[in-house]
GROMACS .gro file of C-alpha atoms in nm:
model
  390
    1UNK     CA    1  -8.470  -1.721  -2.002
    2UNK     CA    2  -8.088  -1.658  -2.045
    3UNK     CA    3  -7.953  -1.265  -2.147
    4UNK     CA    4  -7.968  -1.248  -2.539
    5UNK     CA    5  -7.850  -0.947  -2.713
    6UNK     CA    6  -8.208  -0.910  -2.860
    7UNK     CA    7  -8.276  -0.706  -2.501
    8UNK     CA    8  -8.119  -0.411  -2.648
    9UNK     CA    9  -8.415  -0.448  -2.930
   10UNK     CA   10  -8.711  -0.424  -2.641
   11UNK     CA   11  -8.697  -0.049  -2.602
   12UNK     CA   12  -8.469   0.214  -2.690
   13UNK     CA   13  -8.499   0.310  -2.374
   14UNK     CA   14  -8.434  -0.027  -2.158
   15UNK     CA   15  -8.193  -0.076  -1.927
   16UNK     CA   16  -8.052  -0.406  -1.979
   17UNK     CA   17  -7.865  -0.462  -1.599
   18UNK     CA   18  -7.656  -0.735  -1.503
   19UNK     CA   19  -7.627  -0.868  -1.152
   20UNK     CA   20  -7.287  -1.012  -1.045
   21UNK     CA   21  -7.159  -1.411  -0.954
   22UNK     CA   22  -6.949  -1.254  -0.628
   23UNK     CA   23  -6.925  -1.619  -0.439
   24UNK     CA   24  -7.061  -1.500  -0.131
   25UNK     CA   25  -7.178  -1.751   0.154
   26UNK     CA   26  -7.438  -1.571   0.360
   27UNK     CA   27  -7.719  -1.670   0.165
   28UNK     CA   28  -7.636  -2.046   0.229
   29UNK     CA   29  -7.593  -1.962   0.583
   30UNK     CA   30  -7.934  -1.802   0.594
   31UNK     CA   31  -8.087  -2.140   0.412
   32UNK     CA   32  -7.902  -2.320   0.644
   33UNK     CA   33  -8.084  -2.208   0.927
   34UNK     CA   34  -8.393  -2.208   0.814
   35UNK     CA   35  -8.340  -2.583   0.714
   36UNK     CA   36  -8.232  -2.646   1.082
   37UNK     CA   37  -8.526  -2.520   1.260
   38UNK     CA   38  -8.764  -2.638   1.018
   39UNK     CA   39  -8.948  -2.871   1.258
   40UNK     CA   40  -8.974  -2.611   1.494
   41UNK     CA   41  -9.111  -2.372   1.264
   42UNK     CA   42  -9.356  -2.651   1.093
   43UNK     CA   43  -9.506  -2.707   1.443
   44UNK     CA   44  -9.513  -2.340   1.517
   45UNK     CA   45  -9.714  -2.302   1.206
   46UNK     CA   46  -9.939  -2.603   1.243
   47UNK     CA   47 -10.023  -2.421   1.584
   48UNK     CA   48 -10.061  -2.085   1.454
   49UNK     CA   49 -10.302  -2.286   1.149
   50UNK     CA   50 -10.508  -2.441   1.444
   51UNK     CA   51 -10.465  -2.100   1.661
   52UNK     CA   52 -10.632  -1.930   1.355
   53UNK     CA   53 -10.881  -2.177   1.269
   54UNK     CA   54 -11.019  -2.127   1.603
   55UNK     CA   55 -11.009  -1.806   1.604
   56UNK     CA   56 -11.165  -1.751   1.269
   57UNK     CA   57 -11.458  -1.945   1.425
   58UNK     CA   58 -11.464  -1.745   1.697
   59UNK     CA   59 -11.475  -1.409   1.482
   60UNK     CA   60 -11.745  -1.588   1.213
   61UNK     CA   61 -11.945  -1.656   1.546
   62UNK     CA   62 -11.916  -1.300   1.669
   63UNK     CA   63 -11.998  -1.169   1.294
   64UNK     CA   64 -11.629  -1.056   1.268
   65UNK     CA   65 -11.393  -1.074   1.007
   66UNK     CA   66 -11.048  -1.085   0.912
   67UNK     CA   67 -10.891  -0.845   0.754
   68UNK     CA   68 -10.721  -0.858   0.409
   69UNK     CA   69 -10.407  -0.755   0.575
   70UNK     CA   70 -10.412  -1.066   0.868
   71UNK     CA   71 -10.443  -1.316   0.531
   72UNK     CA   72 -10.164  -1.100   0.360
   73UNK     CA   73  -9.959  -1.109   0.665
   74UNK     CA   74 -10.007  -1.500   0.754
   75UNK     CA   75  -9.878  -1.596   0.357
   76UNK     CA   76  -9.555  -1.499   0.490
   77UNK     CA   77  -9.483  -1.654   0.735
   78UNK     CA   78  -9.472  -2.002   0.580
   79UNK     CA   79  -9.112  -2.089   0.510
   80UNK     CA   80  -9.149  -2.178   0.135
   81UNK     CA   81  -9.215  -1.805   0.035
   82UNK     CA   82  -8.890  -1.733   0.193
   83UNK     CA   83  -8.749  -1.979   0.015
   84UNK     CA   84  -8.827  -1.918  -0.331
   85UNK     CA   85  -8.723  -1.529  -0.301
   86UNK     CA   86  -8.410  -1.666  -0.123
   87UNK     CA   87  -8.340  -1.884  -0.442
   88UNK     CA   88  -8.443  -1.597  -0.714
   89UNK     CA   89  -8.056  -1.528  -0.781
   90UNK     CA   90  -8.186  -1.255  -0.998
   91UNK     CA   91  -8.337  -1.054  -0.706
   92UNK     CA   92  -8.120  -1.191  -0.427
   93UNK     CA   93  -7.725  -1.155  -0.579
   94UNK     CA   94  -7.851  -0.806  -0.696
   95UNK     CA   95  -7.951  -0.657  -0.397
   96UNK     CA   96  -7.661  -0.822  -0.222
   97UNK     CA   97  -7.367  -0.676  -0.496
   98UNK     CA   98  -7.560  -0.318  -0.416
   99UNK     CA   99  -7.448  -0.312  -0.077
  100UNK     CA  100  -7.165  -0.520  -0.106
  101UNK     CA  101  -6.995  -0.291  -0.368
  102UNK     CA  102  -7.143   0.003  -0.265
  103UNK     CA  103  -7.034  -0.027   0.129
  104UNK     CA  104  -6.964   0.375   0.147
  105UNK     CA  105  -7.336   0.452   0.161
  106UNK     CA  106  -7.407   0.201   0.450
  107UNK     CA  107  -7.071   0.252   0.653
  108UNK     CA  108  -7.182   0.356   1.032
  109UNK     CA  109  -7.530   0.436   0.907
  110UNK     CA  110  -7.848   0.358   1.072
  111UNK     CA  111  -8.051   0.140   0.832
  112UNK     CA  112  -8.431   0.043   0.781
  113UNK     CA  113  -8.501  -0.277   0.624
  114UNK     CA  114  -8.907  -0.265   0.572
  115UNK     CA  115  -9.040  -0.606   0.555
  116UNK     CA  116  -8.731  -0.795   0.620
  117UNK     CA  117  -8.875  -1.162   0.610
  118UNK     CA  118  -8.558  -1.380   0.694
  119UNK     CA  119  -8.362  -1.063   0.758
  120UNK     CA  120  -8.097  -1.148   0.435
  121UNK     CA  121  -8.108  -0.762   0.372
  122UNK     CA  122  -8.040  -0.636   0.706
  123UNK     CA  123  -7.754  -0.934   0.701
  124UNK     CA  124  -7.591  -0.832   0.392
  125UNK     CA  125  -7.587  -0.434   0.565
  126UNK     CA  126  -7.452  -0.558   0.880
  127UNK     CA  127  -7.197  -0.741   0.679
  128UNK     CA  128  -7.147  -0.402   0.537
  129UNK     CA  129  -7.051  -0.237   0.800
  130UNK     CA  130  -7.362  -0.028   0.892
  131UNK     CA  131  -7.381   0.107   1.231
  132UNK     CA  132  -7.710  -0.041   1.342
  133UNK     CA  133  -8.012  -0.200   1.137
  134UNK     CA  134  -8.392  -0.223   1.247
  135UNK     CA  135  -8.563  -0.525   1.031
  136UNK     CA  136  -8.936  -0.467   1.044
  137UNK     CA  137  -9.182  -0.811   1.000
  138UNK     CA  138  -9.504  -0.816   1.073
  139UNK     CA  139  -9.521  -1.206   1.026
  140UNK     CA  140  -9.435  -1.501   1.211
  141UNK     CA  141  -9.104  -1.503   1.010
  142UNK     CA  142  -9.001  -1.238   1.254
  143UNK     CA  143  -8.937  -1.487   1.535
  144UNK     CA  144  -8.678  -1.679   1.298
  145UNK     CA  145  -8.529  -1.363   1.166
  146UNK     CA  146  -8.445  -1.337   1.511
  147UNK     CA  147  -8.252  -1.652   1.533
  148UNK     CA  148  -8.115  -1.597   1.219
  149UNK     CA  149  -7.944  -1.280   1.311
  150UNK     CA  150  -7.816  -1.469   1.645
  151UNK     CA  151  -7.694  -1.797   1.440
  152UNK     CA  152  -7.494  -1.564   1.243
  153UNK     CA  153  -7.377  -1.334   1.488
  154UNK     CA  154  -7.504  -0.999   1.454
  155UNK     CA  155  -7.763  -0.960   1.759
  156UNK     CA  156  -7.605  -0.629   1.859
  157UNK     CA  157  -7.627  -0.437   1.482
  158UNK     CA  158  -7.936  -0.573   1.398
  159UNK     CA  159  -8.265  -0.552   1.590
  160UNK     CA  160  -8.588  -0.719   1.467
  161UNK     CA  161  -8.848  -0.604   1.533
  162UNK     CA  162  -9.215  -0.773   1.488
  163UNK     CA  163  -9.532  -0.563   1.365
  164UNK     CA  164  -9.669  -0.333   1.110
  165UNK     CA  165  -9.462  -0.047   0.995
  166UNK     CA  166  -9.770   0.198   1.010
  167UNK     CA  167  -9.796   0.072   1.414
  168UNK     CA  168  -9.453   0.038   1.550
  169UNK     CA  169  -9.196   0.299   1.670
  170UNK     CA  170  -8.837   0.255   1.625
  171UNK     CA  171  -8.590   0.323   1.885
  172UNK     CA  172  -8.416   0.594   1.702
  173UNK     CA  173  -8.600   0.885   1.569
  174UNK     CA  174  -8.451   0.932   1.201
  175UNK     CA  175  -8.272   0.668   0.970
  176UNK     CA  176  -8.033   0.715   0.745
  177UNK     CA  177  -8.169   0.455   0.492
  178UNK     CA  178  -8.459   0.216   0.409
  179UNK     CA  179  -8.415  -0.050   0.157
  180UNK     CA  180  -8.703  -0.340   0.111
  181UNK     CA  181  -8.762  -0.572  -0.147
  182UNK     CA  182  -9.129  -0.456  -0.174
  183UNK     CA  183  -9.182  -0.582  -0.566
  184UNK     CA  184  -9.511  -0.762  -0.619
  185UNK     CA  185  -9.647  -0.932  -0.934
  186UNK     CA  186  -9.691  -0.698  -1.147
  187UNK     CA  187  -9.478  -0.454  -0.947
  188UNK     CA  188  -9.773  -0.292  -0.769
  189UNK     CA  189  -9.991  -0.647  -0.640
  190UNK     CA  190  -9.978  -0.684  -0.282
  191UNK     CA  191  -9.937  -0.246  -0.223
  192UNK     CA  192  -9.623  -0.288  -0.002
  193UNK     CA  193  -9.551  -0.001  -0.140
  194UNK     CA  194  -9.733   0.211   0.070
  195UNK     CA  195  -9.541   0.104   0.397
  196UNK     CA  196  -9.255   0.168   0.214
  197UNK     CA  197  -9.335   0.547   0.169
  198UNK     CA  198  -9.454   0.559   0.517
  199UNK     CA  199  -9.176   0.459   0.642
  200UNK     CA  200  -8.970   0.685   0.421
  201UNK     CA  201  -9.169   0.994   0.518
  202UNK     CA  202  -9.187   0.885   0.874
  203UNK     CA  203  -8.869   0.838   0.954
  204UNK     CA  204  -8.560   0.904   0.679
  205UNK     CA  205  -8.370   1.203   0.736
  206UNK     CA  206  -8.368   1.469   0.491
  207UNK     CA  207  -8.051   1.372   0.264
  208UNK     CA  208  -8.146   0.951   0.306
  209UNK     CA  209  -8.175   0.729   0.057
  210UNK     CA  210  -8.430   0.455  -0.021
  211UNK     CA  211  -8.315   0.143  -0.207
  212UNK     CA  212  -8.435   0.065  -0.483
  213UNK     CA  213  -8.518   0.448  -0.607
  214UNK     CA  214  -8.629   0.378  -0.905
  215UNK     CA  215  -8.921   0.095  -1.105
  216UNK     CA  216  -9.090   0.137  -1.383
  217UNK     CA  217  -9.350  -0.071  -1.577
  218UNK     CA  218  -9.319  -0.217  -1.955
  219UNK     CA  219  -9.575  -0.349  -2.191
  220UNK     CA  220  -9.573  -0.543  -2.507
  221UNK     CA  221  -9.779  -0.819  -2.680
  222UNK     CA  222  -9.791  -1.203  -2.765
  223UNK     CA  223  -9.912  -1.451  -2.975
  224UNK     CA  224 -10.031  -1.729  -2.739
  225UNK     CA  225 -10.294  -1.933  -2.870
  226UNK     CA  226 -10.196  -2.268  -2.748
  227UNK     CA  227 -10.232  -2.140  -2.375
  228UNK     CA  228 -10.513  -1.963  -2.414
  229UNK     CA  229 -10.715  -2.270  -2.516
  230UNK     CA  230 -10.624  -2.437  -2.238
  231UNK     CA  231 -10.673  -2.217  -1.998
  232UNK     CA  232 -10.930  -1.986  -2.123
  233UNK     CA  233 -11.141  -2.136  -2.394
  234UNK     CA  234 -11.190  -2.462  -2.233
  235UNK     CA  235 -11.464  -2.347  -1.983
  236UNK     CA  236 -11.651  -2.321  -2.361
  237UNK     CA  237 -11.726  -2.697  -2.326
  238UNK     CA  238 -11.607  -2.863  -2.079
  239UNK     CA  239 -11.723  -3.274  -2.110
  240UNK     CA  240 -11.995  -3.153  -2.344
  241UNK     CA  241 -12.142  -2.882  -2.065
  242UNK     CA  242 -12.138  -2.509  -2.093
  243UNK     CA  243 -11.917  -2.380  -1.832
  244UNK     CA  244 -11.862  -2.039  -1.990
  245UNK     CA  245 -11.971  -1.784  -1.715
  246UNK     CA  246 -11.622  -1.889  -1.565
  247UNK     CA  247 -11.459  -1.804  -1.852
  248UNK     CA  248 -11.612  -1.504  -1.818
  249UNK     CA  249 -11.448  -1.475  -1.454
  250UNK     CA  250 -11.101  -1.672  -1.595
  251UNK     CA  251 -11.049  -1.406  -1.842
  252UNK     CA  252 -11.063  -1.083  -1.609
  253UNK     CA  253 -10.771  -1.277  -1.385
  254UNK     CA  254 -10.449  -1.160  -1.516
  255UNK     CA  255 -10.177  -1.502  -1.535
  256UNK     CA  256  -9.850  -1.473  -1.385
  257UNK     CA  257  -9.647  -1.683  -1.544
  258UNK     CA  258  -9.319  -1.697  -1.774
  259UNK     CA  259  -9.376  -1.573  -2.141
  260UNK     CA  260  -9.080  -1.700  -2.452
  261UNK     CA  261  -8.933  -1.441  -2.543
  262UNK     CA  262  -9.039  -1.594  -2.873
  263UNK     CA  263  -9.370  -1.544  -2.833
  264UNK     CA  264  -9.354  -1.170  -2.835
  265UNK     CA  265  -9.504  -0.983  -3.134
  266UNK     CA  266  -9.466  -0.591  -3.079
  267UNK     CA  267  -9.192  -0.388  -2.905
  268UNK     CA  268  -9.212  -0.354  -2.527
  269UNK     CA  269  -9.302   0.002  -2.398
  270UNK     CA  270  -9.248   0.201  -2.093
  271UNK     CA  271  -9.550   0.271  -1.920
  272UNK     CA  272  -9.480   0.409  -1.621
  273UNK     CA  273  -9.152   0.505  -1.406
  274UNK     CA  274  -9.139   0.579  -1.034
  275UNK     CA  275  -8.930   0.737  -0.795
  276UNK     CA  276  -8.949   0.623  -0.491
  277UNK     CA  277  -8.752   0.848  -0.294
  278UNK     CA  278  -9.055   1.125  -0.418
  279UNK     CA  279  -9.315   1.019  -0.537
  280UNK     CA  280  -9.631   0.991  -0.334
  281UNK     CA  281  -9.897   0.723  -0.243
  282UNK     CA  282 -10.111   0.869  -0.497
  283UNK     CA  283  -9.874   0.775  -0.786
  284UNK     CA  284  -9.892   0.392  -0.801
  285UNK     CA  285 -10.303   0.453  -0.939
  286UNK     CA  286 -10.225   0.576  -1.290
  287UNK     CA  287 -10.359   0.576  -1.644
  288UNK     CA  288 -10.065   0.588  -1.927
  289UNK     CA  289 -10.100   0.546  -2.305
  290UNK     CA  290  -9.926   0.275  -2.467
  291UNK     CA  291  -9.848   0.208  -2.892
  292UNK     CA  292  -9.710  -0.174  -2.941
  293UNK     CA  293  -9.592  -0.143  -3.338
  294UNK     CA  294  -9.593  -0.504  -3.459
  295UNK     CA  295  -9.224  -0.665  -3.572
  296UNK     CA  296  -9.372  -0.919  -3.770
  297UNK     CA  297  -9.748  -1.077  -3.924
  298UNK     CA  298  -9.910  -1.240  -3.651
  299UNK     CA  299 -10.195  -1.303  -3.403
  300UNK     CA  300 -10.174  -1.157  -3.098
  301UNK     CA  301 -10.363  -1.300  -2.778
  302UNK     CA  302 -10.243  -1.155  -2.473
  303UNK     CA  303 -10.050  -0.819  -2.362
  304UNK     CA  304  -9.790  -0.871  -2.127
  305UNK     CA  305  -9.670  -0.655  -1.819
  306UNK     CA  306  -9.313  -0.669  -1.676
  307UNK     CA  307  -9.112  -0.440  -1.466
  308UNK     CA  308  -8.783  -0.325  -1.433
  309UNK     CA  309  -8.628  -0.214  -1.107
  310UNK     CA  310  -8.297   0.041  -1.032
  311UNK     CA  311  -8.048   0.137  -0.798
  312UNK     CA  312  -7.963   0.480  -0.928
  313UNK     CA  313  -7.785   0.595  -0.648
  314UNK     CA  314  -7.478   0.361  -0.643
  315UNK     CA  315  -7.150   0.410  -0.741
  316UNK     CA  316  -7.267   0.229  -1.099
  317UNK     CA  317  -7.644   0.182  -1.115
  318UNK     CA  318  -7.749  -0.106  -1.109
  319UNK     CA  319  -8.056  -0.317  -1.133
  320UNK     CA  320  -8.282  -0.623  -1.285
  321UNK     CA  321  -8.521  -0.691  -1.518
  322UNK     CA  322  -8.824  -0.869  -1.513
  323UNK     CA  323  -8.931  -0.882  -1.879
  324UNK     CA  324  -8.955  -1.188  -2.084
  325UNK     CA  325  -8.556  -1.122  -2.261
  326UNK     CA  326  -8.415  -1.103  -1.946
  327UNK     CA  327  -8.329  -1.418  -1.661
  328UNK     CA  328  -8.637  -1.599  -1.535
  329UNK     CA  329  -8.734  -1.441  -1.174
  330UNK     CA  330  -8.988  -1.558  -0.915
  331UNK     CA  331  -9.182  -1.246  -1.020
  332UNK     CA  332  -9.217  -1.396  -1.368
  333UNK     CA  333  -9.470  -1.165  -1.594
  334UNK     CA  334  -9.835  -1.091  -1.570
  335UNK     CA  335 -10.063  -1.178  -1.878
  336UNK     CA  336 -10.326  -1.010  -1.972
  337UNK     CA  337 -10.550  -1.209  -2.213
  338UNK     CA  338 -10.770  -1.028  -2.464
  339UNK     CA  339 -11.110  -1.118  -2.552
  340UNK     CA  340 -11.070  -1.199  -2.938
  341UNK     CA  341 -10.793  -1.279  -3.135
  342UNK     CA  342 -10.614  -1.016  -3.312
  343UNK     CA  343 -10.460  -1.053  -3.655
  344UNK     CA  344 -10.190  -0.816  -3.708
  345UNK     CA  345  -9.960  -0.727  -3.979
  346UNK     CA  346  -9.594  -0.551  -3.921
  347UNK     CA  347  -9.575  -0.194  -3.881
  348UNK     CA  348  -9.927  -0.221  -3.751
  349UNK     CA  349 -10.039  -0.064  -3.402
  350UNK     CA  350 -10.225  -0.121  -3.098
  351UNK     CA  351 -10.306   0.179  -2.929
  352UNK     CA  352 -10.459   0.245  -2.619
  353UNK     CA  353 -10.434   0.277  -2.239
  354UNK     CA  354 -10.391   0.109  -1.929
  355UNK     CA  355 -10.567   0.233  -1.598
  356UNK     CA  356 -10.457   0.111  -1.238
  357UNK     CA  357 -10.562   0.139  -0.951
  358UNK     CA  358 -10.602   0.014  -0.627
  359UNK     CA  359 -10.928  -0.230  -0.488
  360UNK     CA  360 -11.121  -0.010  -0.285
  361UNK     CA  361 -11.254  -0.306  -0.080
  362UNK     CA  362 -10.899  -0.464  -0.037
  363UNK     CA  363 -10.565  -0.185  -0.172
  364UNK     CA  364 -10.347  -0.486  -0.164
  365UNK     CA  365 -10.525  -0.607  -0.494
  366UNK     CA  366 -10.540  -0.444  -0.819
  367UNK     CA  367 -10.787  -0.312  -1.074
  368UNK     CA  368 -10.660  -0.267  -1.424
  369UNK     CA  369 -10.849  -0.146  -1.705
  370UNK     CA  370 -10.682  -0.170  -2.092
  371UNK     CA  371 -10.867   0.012  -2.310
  372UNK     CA  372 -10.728  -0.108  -2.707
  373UNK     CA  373 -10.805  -0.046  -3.085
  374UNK     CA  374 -10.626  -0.191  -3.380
  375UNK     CA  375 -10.732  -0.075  -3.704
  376UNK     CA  376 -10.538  -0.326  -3.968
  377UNK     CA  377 -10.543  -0.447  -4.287
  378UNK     CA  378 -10.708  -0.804  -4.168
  379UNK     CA  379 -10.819  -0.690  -3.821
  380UNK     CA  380 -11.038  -0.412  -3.705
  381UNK     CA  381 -11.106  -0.395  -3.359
  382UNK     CA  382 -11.201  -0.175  -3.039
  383UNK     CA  383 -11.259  -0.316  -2.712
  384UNK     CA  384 -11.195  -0.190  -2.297
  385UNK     CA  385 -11.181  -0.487  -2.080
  386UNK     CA  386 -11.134  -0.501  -1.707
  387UNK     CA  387 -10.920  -0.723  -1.520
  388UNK     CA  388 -10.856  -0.771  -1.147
  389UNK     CA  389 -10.556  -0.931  -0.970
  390UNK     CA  390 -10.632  -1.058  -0.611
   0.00000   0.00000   0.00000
């Protein structure tokens, strides 16, 4: 989706941010690289697939497992991940006008960047001038980060280095910051938030900062019928057969996908902000009450979650949007489909709550609980359904 002054109409208390068209080249030169060794790193990774395959038989035969965090960890380091962050302009030209405009807070500092993938962060703080940067990757992309930061010239400011945050020790005992692009779907999906706070409590010094400081969550709700036929009500009768206990399953799967801005029904509210720089571990499992007041007559199928994300600490804050008003980004937004249809008139409410919280058998997943009522003219209704992103 383009900008369109209807953002200002989301919330009165959005942000609507802006990131800049500066023509810088060190993205290309990034892509470029990868492109060149891309042989290299397809064989690498059709070695590491056979490597794994064996060694998942191995571990089936010994009545081991792997971990949630070895499949987590092997997603990334395929180069077309890389790739489509890389291209999200949204996400990428944002963080790079942060340090790019704001070079007085990197200037001879030490810098963390916590999951650093091709290492584009730590390059754009190099570029700025920072005194030395430590990229942390615990996947294979670590190995190219390396020869990324050596095809562009920066092997002595920045240092990758391969592993888990939670297992490595840096070279230095204190840093002065940590930025990471640690966003999941639905800002919380994959829990990389969690390093991120390790990290900062491990090793920031007492006046550092962490970039981004600041996300925060938004909900609102959309008429989507269309969609939801073909995605959930088909399982209903599928060739003439009953196929409806996956439906059951279908529905409890929150979609990420992009949502029209036309589609939307209510006002989008805030449901939850958080500092990073303070808050704690503890803080990304919340519950938070939510009233969507409906802008015109309509059904209503789905409520949709979208975040926002700030640097607060610049010079000029700045930041992105994730929302359904706001440029298209790889993040897109997560839909949560309801049960029944509700018919809705304006001025009327849903009211409720939304509970998350991390899986207890795998904290890179996400339970979410939305508990709703709408008592209308042409609609009463009261329902708590449970979803489960993995």
């Amino acid at each position: 989706m383009s900008n369109n002054d209807e953002a200002n109409k989301a919330s009165s208390t959005k942000t609507v941010f802006k990131y800049g068209e500066d023509d810088e080249t060190i993205v290309d030169a990034v892509a470029t690289t990868i492109t060149s060794n891309i042989d290299a790193l397809d064989s690498a990774m059709y070695q590491d697939d056979e490597d794994e395959q064996q060694q998942e038989t191995t571990e089936v035969a010994a009545g081991g497992d792997k971990t949630s965090a070895d499949y987590y960890f092997d997603s990334y380091s395929h180069f077309g991940i890389h790739e489509e962050m890389l291209k999200d302009v949204v996400r990428t030209k944002t963080y790079q006008n942060v340090i790019y405009k704001n070079t007085f807070l990197f200037k001879d500092k030490i810098v963390l960047d916590v999951g650093a993938g091709t290492g584009i962060l730590s390059l754009f703080c190099a570029k700025a001038g920072a005194k030395h940067v430590y990229a942390v990757e615990c996947s294979q992309m670590a190995d190219m980060a390396k020869e990324i930061v050596k095809a562009n010239g920066f092997s002595d400011v920045i240092t990758v280095l391969k592993g888990k945050v939670e297992e490595l020790e840096l070279p230095v005992p204190k840093v002065d910051i940590i930025i990471s692009e640690w966003m999941g779907y639905f800002l919380l999906y994959e829990n990389m938030l969690d390093t991120v706070l390790y990290a900062r409590d491990k090793w920031l010094v007492n006046d550092g900062i962490v970039l981004p400081d600041n996300a925060s969550l938004h909900l609102t709700a959309i008429e989507d019928a269309e969609y939801k036929e073909d995605k959930i009500e088909f399982w209903n009768n599928v060739y003439g057969f009953d196929m409806s206990c996956i439906r059951k399953q279908s529905i409890m799967e929150p979609l990420v996908d992009t949502v029209d801005q036309n589609q939307i029904v209510t006002n989008c509210q805030l449901l939850k902000t958080m500092d990073i720089s303070k808050m704690t571990s503890g803080d990304a499992s919340f519950t938070a009450p939510f009233r969507l007041v409906a802008e015109r007559d309509d059904y209503i199928h789905a409520l949709v979650a979208y975040f926002d994300v700030a640097f607060t600490v610049c010079h000029k804050m700045t930041g992105f949007s994730t929302g359904p008003r706001s440029k298209n980004t790889h993040w897109k937004q997560t839909v949560l489909y309801l049960e029944e249809v509700l018919t809705i008139c304006q001025g009327e409410s849903i009211t409720g709550s939304m509970t998350v919280a991390q899986n207890k058998k795998n904290p890179r997943d996400v339970d979410i609980t939305l508990s709703y009522s709408l008592n209308g003219q042409r609609c009463v209704v009261s329902r708590t359904q449970q979803y489960k992103m993995r």
